[in-house]
Short mmCIF file of C-alpha atoms in Angstrom, two decimals:
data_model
loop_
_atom_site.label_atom_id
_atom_site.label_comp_id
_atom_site.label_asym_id
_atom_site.label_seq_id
_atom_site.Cartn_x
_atom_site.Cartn_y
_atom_site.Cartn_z
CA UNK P 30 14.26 -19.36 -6.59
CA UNK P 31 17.25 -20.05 -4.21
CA UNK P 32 20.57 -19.13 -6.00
CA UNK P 33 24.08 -20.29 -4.67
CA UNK P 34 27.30 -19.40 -6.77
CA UNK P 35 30.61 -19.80 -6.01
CA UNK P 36 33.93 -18.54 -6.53
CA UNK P 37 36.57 -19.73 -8.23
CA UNK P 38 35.50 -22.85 -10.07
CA UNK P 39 39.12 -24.10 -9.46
CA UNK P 40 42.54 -23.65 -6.73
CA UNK P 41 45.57 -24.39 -7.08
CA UNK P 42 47.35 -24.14 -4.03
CA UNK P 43 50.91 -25.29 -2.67
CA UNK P 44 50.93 -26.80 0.73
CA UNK P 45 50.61 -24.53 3.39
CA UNK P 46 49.60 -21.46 1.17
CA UNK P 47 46.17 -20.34 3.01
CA UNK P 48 43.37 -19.29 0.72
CA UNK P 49 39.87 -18.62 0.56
CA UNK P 50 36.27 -19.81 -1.33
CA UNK P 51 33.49 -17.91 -1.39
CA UNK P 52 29.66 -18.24 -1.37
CA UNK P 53 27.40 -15.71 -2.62
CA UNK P 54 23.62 -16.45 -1.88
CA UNK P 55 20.09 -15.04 -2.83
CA UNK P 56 17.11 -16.69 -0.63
CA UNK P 57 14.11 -15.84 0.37
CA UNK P 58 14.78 -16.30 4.13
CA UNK P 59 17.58 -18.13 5.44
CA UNK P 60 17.35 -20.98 7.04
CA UNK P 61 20.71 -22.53 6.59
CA UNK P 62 24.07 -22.28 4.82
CA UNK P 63 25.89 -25.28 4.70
CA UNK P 64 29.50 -26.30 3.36
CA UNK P 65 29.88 -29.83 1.76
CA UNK P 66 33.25 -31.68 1.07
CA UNK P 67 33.39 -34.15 -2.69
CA UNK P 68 35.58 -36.64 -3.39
CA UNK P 69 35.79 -37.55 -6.86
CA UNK P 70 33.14 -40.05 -7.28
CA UNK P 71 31.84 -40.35 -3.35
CA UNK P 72 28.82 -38.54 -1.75
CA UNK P 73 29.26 -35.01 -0.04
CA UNK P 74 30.66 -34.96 3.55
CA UNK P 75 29.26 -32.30 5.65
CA UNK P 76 31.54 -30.00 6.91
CA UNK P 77 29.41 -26.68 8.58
CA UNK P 78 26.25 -25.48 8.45
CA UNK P 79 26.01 -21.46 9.39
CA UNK P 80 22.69 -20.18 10.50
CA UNK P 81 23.19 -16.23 10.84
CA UNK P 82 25.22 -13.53 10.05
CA UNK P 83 28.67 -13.15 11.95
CA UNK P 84 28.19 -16.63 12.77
CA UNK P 85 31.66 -18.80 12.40
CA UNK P 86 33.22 -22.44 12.76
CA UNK P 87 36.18 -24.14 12.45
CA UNK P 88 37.18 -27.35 11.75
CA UNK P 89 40.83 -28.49 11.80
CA UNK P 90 42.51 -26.20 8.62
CA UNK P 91 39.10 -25.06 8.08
CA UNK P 92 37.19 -22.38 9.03
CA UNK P 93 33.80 -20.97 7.77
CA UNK P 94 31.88 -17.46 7.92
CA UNK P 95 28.87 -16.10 7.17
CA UNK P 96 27.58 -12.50 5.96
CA UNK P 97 24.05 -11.55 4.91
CA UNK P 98 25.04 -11.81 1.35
CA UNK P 99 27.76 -14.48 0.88
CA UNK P 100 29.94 -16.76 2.75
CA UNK P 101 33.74 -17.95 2.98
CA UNK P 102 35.50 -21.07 3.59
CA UNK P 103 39.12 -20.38 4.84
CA UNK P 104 41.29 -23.33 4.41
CA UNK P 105 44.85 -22.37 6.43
CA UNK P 106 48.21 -23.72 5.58
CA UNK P 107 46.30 -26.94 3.41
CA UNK P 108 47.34 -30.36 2.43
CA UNK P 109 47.39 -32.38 0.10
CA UNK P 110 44.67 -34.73 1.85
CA UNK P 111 42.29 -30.85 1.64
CA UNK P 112 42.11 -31.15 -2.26
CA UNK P 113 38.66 -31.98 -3.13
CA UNK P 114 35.29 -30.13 -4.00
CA UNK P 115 33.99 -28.13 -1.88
CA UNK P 116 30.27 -27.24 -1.92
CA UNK P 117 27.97 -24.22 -1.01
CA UNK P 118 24.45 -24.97 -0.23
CA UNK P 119 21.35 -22.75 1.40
CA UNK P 120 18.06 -23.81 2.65
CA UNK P 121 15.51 -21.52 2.98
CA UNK P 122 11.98 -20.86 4.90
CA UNK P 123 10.04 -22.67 2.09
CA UNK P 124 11.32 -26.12 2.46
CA UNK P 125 14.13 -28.45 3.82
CA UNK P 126 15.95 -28.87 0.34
CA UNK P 127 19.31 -27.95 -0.28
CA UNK P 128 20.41 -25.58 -3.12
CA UNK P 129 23.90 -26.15 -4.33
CA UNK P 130 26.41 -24.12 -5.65
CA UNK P 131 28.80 -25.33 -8.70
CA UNK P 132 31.38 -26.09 -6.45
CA UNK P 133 35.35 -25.03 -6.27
CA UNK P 134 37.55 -27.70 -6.61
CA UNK P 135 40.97 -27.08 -4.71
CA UNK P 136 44.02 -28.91 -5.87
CA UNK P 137 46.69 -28.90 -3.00
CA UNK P 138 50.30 -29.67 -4.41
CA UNK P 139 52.83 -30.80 -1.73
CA UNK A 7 31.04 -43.77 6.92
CA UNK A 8 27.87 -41.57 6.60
CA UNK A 9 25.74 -44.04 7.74
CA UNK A 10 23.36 -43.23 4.77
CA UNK A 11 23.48 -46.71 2.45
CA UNK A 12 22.63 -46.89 -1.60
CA UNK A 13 22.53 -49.94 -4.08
CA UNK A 14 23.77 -50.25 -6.23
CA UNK A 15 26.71 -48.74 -6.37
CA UNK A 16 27.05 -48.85 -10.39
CA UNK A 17 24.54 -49.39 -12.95
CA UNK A 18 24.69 -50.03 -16.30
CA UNK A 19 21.16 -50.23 -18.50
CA UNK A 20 19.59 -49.50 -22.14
CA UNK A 21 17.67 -46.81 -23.35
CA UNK A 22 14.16 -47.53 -22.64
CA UNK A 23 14.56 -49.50 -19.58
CA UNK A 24 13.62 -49.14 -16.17
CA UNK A 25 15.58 -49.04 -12.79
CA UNK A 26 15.10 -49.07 -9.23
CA UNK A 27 17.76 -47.17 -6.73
CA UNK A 28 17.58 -48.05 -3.01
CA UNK A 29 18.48 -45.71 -0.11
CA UNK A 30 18.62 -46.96 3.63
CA UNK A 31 18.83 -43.72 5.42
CA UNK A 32 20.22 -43.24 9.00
CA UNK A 33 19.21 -45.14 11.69
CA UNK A 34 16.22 -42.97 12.94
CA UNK A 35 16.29 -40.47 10.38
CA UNK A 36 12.67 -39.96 8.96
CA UNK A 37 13.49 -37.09 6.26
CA UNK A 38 15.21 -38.48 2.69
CA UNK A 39 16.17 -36.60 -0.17
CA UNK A 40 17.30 -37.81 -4.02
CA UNK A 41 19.50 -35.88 -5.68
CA UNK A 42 21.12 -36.13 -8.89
CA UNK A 43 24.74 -34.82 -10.15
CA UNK A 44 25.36 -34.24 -13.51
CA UNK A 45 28.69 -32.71 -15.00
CA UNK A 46 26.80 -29.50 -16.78
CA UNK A 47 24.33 -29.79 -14.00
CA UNK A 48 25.78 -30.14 -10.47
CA UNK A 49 23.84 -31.50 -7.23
CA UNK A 50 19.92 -30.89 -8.10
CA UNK A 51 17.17 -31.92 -5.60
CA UNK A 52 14.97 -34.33 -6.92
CA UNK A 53 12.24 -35.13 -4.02
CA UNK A 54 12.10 -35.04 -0.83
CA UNK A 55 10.17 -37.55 1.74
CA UNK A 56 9.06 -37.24 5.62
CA UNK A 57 7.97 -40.56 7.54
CA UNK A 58 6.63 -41.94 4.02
CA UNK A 59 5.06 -38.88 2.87
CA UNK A 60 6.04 -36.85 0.14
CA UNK A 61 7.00 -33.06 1.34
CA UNK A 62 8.04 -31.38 -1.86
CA UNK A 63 9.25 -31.91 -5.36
CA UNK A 64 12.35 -30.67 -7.46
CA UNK A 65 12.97 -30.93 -10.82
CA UNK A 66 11.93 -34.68 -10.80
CA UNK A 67 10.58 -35.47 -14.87
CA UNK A 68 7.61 -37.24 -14.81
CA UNK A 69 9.39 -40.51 -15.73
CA UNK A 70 10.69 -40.63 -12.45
CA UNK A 71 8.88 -41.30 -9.13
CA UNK A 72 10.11 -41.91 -5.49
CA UNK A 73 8.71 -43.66 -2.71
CA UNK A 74 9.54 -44.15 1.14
CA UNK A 75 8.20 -47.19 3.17
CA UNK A 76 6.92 -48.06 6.44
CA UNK A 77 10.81 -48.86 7.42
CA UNK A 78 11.79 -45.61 6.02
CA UNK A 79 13.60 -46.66 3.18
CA UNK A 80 13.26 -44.97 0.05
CA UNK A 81 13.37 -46.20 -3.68
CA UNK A 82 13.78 -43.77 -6.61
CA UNK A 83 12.29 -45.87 -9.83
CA UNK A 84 13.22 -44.45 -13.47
CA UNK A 85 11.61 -45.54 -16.70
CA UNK A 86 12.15 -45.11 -20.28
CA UNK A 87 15.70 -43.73 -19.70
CA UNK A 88 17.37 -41.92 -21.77
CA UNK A 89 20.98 -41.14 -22.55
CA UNK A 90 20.99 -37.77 -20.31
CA UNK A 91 19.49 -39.83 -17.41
CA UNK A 92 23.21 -40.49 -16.76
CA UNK A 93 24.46 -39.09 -13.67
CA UNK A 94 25.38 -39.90 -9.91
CA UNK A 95 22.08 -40.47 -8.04
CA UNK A 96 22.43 -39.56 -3.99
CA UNK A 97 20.29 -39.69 -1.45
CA UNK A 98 20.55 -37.85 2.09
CA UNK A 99 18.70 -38.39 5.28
CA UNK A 100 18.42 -36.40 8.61
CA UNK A 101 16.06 -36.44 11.52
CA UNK A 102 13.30 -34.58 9.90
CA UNK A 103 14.06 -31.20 11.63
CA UNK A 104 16.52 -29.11 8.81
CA UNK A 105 19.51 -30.51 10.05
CA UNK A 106 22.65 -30.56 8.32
CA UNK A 107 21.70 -34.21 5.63
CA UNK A 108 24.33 -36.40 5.28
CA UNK A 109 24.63 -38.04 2.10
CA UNK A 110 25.18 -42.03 0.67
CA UNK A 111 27.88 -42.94 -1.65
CA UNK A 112 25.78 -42.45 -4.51
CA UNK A 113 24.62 -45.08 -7.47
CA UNK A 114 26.62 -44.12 -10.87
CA UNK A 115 23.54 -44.69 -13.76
CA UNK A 116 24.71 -45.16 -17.12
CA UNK A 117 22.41 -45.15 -20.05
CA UNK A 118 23.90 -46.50 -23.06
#
């Protein structure tokens, strides 16, 4: 069975202090690995999805990698509008369903 | 905007009862997927449906069933709820074709 977890559950950062999240992943072939954004009490907003190792993206403050193992979301000099959950999902060979990490939930203080 | 569409947003019911959650996904999406997020749980897949065909099954209890329609809708019916039925329900479309899914607002079920 697909397992995502993710490190730390929680961040506390000050504005503009840069930071990371990781991803660690076990799947049986990968497909996919896909970052999700969570605001409390709204759907996830997709953010990236990474297909192979070595394999990055950026987006504004954030940028995401991808190893064979695990896989980080760099946020650089954040906001306050950047707190939120973030979430780690794979999908594998088997099927199209998405396997989520836990979460980290970064708090951004200006 | 995700473009992905649930009703209702809230819900409110009794143990015992039965509900009905509606998804509209994307405009020509065929793939949709329920999830449910629980606090001690987190996002779990529930079911997943291609062009009105069911394509593979989470942990979904048996009190729960799904359907997609010839419009590609979906519904996600459950019965005899219980009080740990409570949770954010989501659903998620994209083209059929592992894409990235993007995901509705949710439906907030609580069982009292």
């Amino acid at each position: 069975e697909d397992q995502v977890t993710q490190s730390p559950e929680a961040l506390r950062l000050q504005e503009g202090e840069s930071s990371s999240l990781n991803c660690s992943y076990t799947v049986s072939g990968l497909r996919g690995l896909f970052w999700y954004r969570q605001d409390p009490g709204k759907g996830p907003e997709f953010l990236f999805t990474l297909y192979s190792a070595g394999e990055e993206k950026e987006k504004e403050r954030l940028k995401a990698t991808l190893t064979k193992k695990e896989s980080f979301l760099h946020i650089t000099a954040p906001k306050p509008e950047d707190s939120a959950t973030y979430l780690c999902a794979v999908q594998g060979w088997g099927d199209y369903k998405l396997s989520f990490g836990a979460g980290t939930t970064v708090t951004v203080r200006a | 905007d995700s473009g992905v569409t649930q009703t209702p947003k809230h819900l409110i019911t009794a143990t015992g009862q039965r509900v009905t959650l509606r998804c509209s996904p994307r405009s020509g999406d065929l793939s949709v997927y329920w999830y449910q997020q629980s606090l001690d749980q987190g996002l779990q897949f529930l079911i997943h449906y291609y062009n009105g065909e069911e394509r593979a099954k989470g942990n979904i209890l048996e009190r729960f069933s799904a359907q997609q329609f010839p419009d590609l809708h979906s519904e996600l019916n459950l019965s005899s709820l219980e009080l740990g039925d409570s949770a954010l329900y989501f659903c998620a479309s994209e083209p059929g074709q592992a894409a990235e899914a993007f995901f509705g607002q949710g439906t907030r079920l609580t069982v009292v």
